[in-house]
């Protein structure tokens, strides 16, 4: 079994959205992702998709995108991103997923050799306070991450923890945050995250970036040139 990851699929199969407005490299991006996925992922492999999955705003409209992911090989694990407005309650999301597709929200999943958990995350303070709205979401996401980590610890029995986040929990020039403190408290081994795009991708080095014993992997689709990254 291998674990792969790719985030920020930004699908719009039901109501096509021209993605090349974000650059010519986005042209037919899902066809490229799908080809690589089908070529590399076996039935026993796991693929982590840490957020920004579909441009849809309603769950029923996102279903075509979720079905397309569900039809791909492997065990799929999804996490909510900041653009996943269609994501409602966990029960409602699970009700439309195909077999072999699961979600992380305040829970953890037994992946055999490891436990998968996580939370969306949010913008974190970098030397100055966040606005009130961001502070509320930031504090809520810390609670959700701890809930997921608690469940992961209960299941782990010595097995390593792999955490999915959508937002980066740190930057190279800001390596200590409330999120990293939680990850270190629970002795997490690997973290995958996305969210970062465009010019900022030329300014970061957060793939195979190790900080205080934890390996961090940026897996935004465009950062990976629309190929899955093998985590372990």
mmCIF file of C-alpha atoms in Angstrom:
data_model
loop_
_atom_site.group_PDB
_atom_site.id
_atom_site.type_symbol
_atom_site.label_atom_id
_atom_site.label_comp_id
_atom_site.label_asym_id
_atom_site.label_seq_id
_atom_site.Cartn_x
_atom_site.Cartn_y
_atom_site.Cartn_z
ATOM 1 C CA UNK A 1 0.000 0.000 0.000
ATOM 2 C CA UNK A 2 1.151 3.492 -0.884
ATOM 3 C CA UNK A 3 -0.237 6.846 0.232
ATOM 4 C CA UNK A 4 -0.461 9.616 -2.358
ATOM 5 C CA UNK A 5 -1.797 13.164 -2.097
ATOM 6 C CA UNK A 6 -2.994 15.971 -4.318
ATOM 7 C CA UNK A 7 -5.051 18.984 -3.263
ATOM 8 C CA UNK A 8 -6.896 21.853 -4.873
ATOM 9 C CA UNK A 9 -8.500 19.913 -7.714
ATOM 10 C CA UNK A 10 -10.965 22.790 -8.274
ATOM 11 C CA UNK A 11 -13.329 20.649 -10.333
ATOM 12 C CA UNK A 12 -16.370 21.990 -12.185
ATOM 13 C CA UNK A 13 -17.505 19.061 -14.305
ATOM 14 C CA UNK A 14 -21.207 19.852 -13.898
ATOM 15 C CA UNK A 15 -20.905 23.531 -14.823
ATOM 16 C CA UNK A 16 -17.551 23.868 -16.605
ATOM 17 C CA UNK A 17 -15.368 26.742 -15.426
ATOM 18 C CA UNK A 18 -12.499 27.970 -17.585
ATOM 19 C CA UNK A 19 -9.482 27.326 -15.387
ATOM 20 C CA UNK A 20 -6.968 28.780 -17.839
ATOM 21 C CA UNK A 21 -7.826 32.218 -16.419
ATOM 22 C CA UNK A 22 -5.423 31.144 -13.654
ATOM 23 C CA UNK A 23 -2.731 30.395 -16.238
ATOM 24 C CA UNK A 24 -2.336 28.185 -19.317
ATOM 25 C CA UNK A 25 -0.965 25.360 -17.164
ATOM 26 C CA UNK A 26 -4.506 24.816 -15.831
ATOM 27 C CA UNK A 27 -5.873 23.856 -19.278
ATOM 28 C CA UNK A 28 -7.459 20.365 -19.107
ATOM 29 C CA UNK A 29 -5.941 19.979 -15.671
ATOM 30 C CA UNK A 30 -8.262 17.226 -14.462
ATOM 31 C CA UNK A 31 -7.525 15.075 -17.507
ATOM 32 C CA UNK A 32 -3.850 15.236 -16.561
ATOM 33 C CA UNK A 33 -4.560 14.445 -12.915
ATOM 34 C CA UNK A 34 -6.800 11.539 -13.873
ATOM 35 C CA UNK A 35 -4.242 10.056 -16.277
ATOM 36 C CA UNK A 36 -1.499 10.139 -13.652
ATOM 37 C CA UNK A 37 -3.856 8.811 -10.964
ATOM 38 C CA UNK A 38 -5.029 5.874 -13.074
ATOM 39 C CA UNK A 39 -1.455 5.041 -14.037
ATOM 40 C CA UNK A 40 -0.012 5.041 -10.524
ATOM 41 C CA UNK A 41 -2.697 4.209 -7.962
ATOM 42 C CA UNK A 42 -3.514 0.604 -7.126
ATOM 43 C CA UNK A 43 -6.733 -0.666 -5.541
ATOM 44 C CA UNK A 44 -5.109 -0.889 -2.093
ATOM 45 C CA UNK A 45 -3.501 2.567 -2.252
ATOM 46 C CA UNK A 46 -4.809 5.688 -0.523
ATOM 47 C CA UNK A 47 -5.148 9.132 -2.117
ATOM 48 C CA UNK A 48 -5.509 12.168 0.142
ATOM 49 C CA UNK A 49 -7.326 15.205 -1.272
ATOM 50 C CA UNK A 50 -6.882 18.067 1.222
ATOM 51 C CA UNK A 51 -9.491 20.565 0.123
ATOM 52 C CA UNK A 52 -10.751 22.886 -2.588
ATOM 53 C CA UNK A 53 -12.263 19.932 -4.360
ATOM 54 C CA UNK A 54 -15.161 21.478 -6.310
ATOM 55 C CA UNK A 55 -16.244 24.960 -7.361
ATOM 56 C CA UNK A 56 -19.893 23.991 -6.731
ATOM 57 C CA UNK A 57 -21.799 25.876 -4.063
ATOM 58 C CA UNK A 58 -24.454 23.206 -3.406
ATOM 59 C CA UNK A 59 -23.916 19.569 -2.492
ATOM 60 C CA UNK A 60 -26.162 18.303 -5.285
ATOM 61 C CA UNK A 61 -24.090 20.267 -7.801
ATOM 62 C CA UNK A 62 -20.825 18.948 -6.384
ATOM 63 C CA UNK A 63 -21.945 15.347 -6.788
ATOM 64 C CA UNK A 64 -20.719 15.042 -10.388
ATOM 65 C CA UNK A 65 -17.246 16.094 -9.229
ATOM 66 C CA UNK A 66 -17.357 13.754 -6.243
ATOM 67 C CA UNK A 67 -18.487 10.902 -8.492
ATOM 68 C CA UNK A 68 -15.547 11.563 -10.827
ATOM 69 C CA UNK A 69 -13.153 11.279 -7.904
ATOM 70 C CA UNK A 70 -14.987 8.226 -6.617
ATOM 71 C CA UNK A 71 -14.544 6.469 -9.952
ATOM 72 C CA UNK A 72 -10.749 6.708 -9.702
ATOM 73 C CA UNK A 73 -8.654 3.874 -8.234
ATOM 74 C CA UNK A 74 -7.783 3.552 -4.570
ATOM 75 C CA UNK A 75 -9.267 4.625 -1.270
ATOM 76 C CA UNK A 76 -10.001 8.347 -1.426
ATOM 77 C CA UNK A 77 -9.896 10.563 1.675
ATOM 78 C CA UNK A 78 -11.322 14.087 1.327
ATOM 79 C CA UNK A 79 -10.940 17.168 3.522
ATOM 80 C CA UNK A 80 -12.805 20.459 3.251
ATOM 81 C CA UNK A 81 -11.060 23.520 1.795
ATOM 82 C CA UNK A 82 -11.988 27.185 2.064
ATOM 83 C CA UNK A 83 -13.639 27.111 -1.404
ATOM 84 C CA UNK A 84 -15.718 23.997 -0.746
ATOM 85 C CA UNK A 85 -18.931 25.917 -0.097
ATOM 86 C CA UNK A 86 -20.964 22.828 -1.038
ATOM 87 C CA UNK A 87 -19.643 20.923 2.000
ATOM 88 C CA UNK A 88 -22.500 20.726 4.492
ATOM 89 C CA UNK A 89 -22.766 18.400 7.497
ATOM 90 C CA UNK A 90 -20.518 15.311 7.516
ATOM 91 C CA UNK A 91 -23.585 13.060 7.366
ATOM 92 C CA UNK A 92 -24.927 14.792 4.262
ATOM 93 C CA UNK A 93 -21.557 14.719 2.525
ATOM 94 C CA UNK A 94 -21.090 11.031 3.303
ATOM 95 C CA UNK A 95 -24.585 10.287 1.953
ATOM 96 C CA UNK A 96 -23.549 11.200 -1.607
ATOM 97 C CA UNK A 97 -20.084 9.616 -1.665
ATOM 98 C CA UNK A 98 -19.373 6.449 -3.590
ATOM 99 C CA UNK A 99 -17.892 3.393 -1.908
ATOM 100 C CA UNK A 100 -14.185 3.859 -1.326
ATOM 101 C CA UNK A 101 -14.450 7.603 -0.654
ATOM 102 C CA UNK A 102 -14.307 8.965 2.910
ATOM 103 C CA UNK A 103 -13.993 12.312 4.652
ATOM 104 C CA UNK A 104 -12.079 13.738 7.571
ATOM 105 C CA UNK A 105 -14.010 16.100 9.871
ATOM 106 C CA UNK A 106 -13.483 15.820 13.626
ATOM 107 C CA UNK A 107 -12.580 12.141 13.150
ATOM 108 C CA UNK A 108 -9.727 9.832 12.178
ATOM 109 C CA UNK A 109 -9.427 6.890 9.796
ATOM 110 C CA UNK A 110 -7.575 3.631 10.283
ATOM 111 C CA UNK A 111 -5.323 3.161 7.247
ATOM 112 C CA UNK A 112 -3.671 -0.030 8.406
ATOM 113 C CA UNK A 113 -0.060 1.002 8.796
ATOM 114 C CA UNK A 114 -1.006 4.514 9.970
ATOM 115 C CA UNK A 115 -3.873 6.690 11.178
ATOM 116 C CA UNK A 116 -5.135 9.595 9.053
ATOM 117 C CA UNK A 117 -6.677 12.651 10.690
ATOM 118 C CA UNK A 118 -6.706 16.431 10.307
ATOM 119 C CA UNK A 119 -8.611 19.699 9.970
ATOM 120 C CA UNK A 120 -8.969 22.465 7.417
ATOM 121 C CA UNK A 121 -6.878 24.973 9.376
ATOM 122 C CA UNK A 122 -6.915 28.705 8.723
ATOM 123 C CA UNK A 123 -4.753 31.800 8.458
ATOM 124 C CA UNK A 124 -2.611 32.023 11.585
ATOM 125 C CA UNK A 125 -1.218 35.120 13.356
ATOM 126 C CA UNK A 126 2.193 36.198 12.103
ATOM 127 C CA UNK A 127 3.341 38.899 14.475
ATOM 128 C CA UNK A 128 0.043 40.792 14.561
ATOM 129 C CA UNK A 129 -3.500 39.903 15.671
ATOM 130 C CA UNK A 130 -6.023 38.499 13.238
ATOM 131 C CA UNK A 131 -9.318 40.273 12.634
ATOM 132 C CA UNK A 132 -12.216 39.109 14.820
ATOM 133 C CA UNK A 133 -13.764 36.880 12.134
ATOM 134 C CA UNK A 134 -10.446 35.184 11.342
ATOM 135 C CA UNK A 135 -9.732 34.730 15.052
ATOM 136 C CA UNK A 136 -13.044 32.894 15.541
ATOM 137 C CA UNK A 137 -12.339 30.523 12.646
ATOM 138 C CA UNK A 138 -8.713 30.026 13.720
ATOM 139 C CA UNK A 139 -9.765 29.057 17.249
ATOM 140 C CA UNK A 140 -12.500 26.759 15.930
ATOM 141 C CA UNK A 141 -10.055 24.992 13.619
ATOM 142 C CA UNK A 142 -7.684 24.385 16.516
ATOM 143 C CA UNK A 143 -10.527 22.663 18.363
ATOM 144 C CA UNK A 144 -11.356 20.560 15.309
ATOM 145 C CA UNK A 145 -7.731 19.556 14.845
ATOM 146 C CA UNK A 146 -7.471 18.468 18.480
ATOM 147 C CA UNK A 147 -10.694 16.455 18.220
ATOM 148 C CA UNK A 148 -9.312 14.636 15.189
ATOM 149 C CA UNK A 149 -5.929 14.093 16.828
ATOM 150 C CA UNK A 150 -7.601 12.730 19.973
ATOM 151 C CA UNK A 151 -9.469 10.163 17.881
ATOM 152 C CA UNK A 152 -6.266 9.332 15.993
ATOM 153 C CA UNK A 153 -4.363 8.788 19.220
ATOM 154 C CA UNK A 154 -7.123 6.482 20.486
ATOM 155 C CA UNK A 155 -6.866 4.359 17.333
ATOM 156 C CA UNK A 156 -3.111 4.487 16.821
ATOM 157 C CA UNK A 157 -1.743 1.863 19.216
ATOM 158 C CA UNK A 158 1.761 2.993 18.349
ATOM 159 C CA UNK A 159 1.173 3.519 14.648
ATOM 160 C CA UNK A 160 2.258 6.855 13.076
ATOM 161 C CA UNK A 161 -0.163 9.729 12.528
ATOM 162 C CA UNK A 162 -0.569 11.447 9.159
ATOM 163 C CA UNK A 163 -2.404 14.783 9.229
ATOM 164 C CA UNK A 164 -4.307 16.412 6.372
ATOM 165 C CA UNK A 165 -4.819 20.190 6.410
ATOM 166 C CA UNK A 166 -5.947 22.577 3.713
ATOM 167 C CA UNK A 167 -4.156 25.687 4.915
ATOM 168 C CA UNK A 168 -0.423 25.504 5.584
ATOM 169 C CA UNK A 169 0.150 25.169 9.341
ATOM 170 C CA UNK A 170 3.507 26.961 9.072
ATOM 171 C CA UNK A 171 5.887 28.767 6.742
ATOM 172 C CA UNK A 172 9.656 28.450 6.530
ATOM 173 C CA UNK A 173 10.011 31.936 7.985
ATOM 174 C CA UNK A 174 7.289 31.265 10.587
ATOM 175 C CA UNK A 175 7.824 27.669 11.761
ATOM 176 C CA UNK A 176 6.026 27.862 15.142
ATOM 177 C CA UNK A 177 2.257 28.302 15.267
ATOM 178 C CA UNK A 178 -0.576 27.038 17.443
ATOM 179 C CA UNK A 179 -1.161 24.391 14.766
ATOM 180 C CA UNK A 180 2.430 23.136 14.823
ATOM 181 C CA UNK A 181 2.335 23.057 18.617
ATOM 182 C CA UNK A 182 -0.645 20.684 18.397
ATOM 183 C CA UNK A 183 1.040 18.540 15.747
ATOM 184 C CA UNK A 184 4.142 18.229 17.890
ATOM 185 C CA UNK A 185 2.114 17.497 21.035
ATOM 186 C CA UNK A 186 0.593 14.455 19.323
ATOM 187 C CA UNK A 187 3.902 13.335 17.737
ATOM 188 C CA UNK A 188 2.576 13.562 14.169
ATOM 189 C CA UNK A 189 4.921 12.103 11.552
ATOM 190 C CA UNK A 190 3.664 13.610 8.265
ATOM 191 C CA UNK A 191 1.475 16.565 7.263
ATOM 192 C CA UNK A 192 0.029 17.260 3.817
ATOM 193 C CA UNK A 193 -1.628 20.548 2.872
ATOM 194 C CA UNK A 194 -2.504 22.703 -0.127
ATOM 195 C CA UNK A 195 -4.127 26.125 -0.610
ATOM 196 C CA UNK A 196 -1.054 27.897 -2.022
ATOM 197 C CA UNK A 197 -1.076 28.873 -5.703
ATOM 198 C CA UNK A 198 0.406 31.211 -8.267
ATOM 199 C CA UNK A 199 3.441 33.343 -7.600
ATOM 200 C CA UNK A 200 3.693 32.278 -3.971
ATOM 201 C CA UNK A 201 4.662 28.799 -5.142
ATOM 202 C CA UNK A 202 7.940 30.246 -6.379
ATOM 203 C CA UNK A 203 8.653 31.571 -2.894
ATOM 204 C CA UNK A 204 8.126 28.499 -0.732
ATOM 205 C CA UNK A 205 9.873 25.205 -0.167
ATOM 206 C CA UNK A 206 7.425 23.126 1.829
ATOM 207 C CA UNK A 207 7.741 19.725 0.205
ATOM 208 C CA UNK A 208 9.911 17.360 2.215
ATOM 209 C CA UNK A 209 10.362 20.286 4.586
ATOM 210 C CA UNK A 210 11.156 18.929 8.041
ATOM 211 C CA UNK A 211 10.508 21.054 11.111
ATOM 212 C CA UNK A 212 10.962 19.784 14.659
ATOM 213 C CA UNK A 213 10.728 16.175 13.546
ATOM 214 C CA UNK A 214 7.597 16.501 11.376
ATOM 215 C CA UNK A 215 7.689 16.237 7.592
ATOM 216 C CA UNK A 216 5.499 18.804 5.809
ATOM 217 C CA UNK A 217 4.364 18.344 2.201
ATOM 218 C CA UNK A 218 2.745 21.001 0.031
ATOM 219 C CA UNK A 219 0.488 19.139 -2.419
ATOM 220 C CA UNK A 220 -1.414 21.849 -4.323
ATOM 221 C CA UNK A 221 -2.200 20.400 -7.760
ATOM 222 C CA UNK A 222 -0.472 23.172 -9.703
ATOM 223 C CA UNK A 223 2.572 22.981 -7.440
ATOM 224 C CA UNK A 224 2.836 19.282 -8.362
ATOM 225 C CA UNK A 225 2.280 19.992 -12.076
ATOM 226 C CA UNK A 226 -0.997 18.049 -11.720
ATOM 227 C CA UNK A 227 0.678 14.804 -10.679
ATOM 228 C CA UNK A 228 0.057 12.967 -7.417
ATOM 229 C CA UNK A 229 2.766 13.069 -4.780
ATOM 230 C CA UNK A 230 3.680 9.827 -3.057
ATOM 231 C CA UNK A 231 3.934 10.495 0.672
ATOM 232 C CA UNK A 232 4.872 7.043 1.877
#
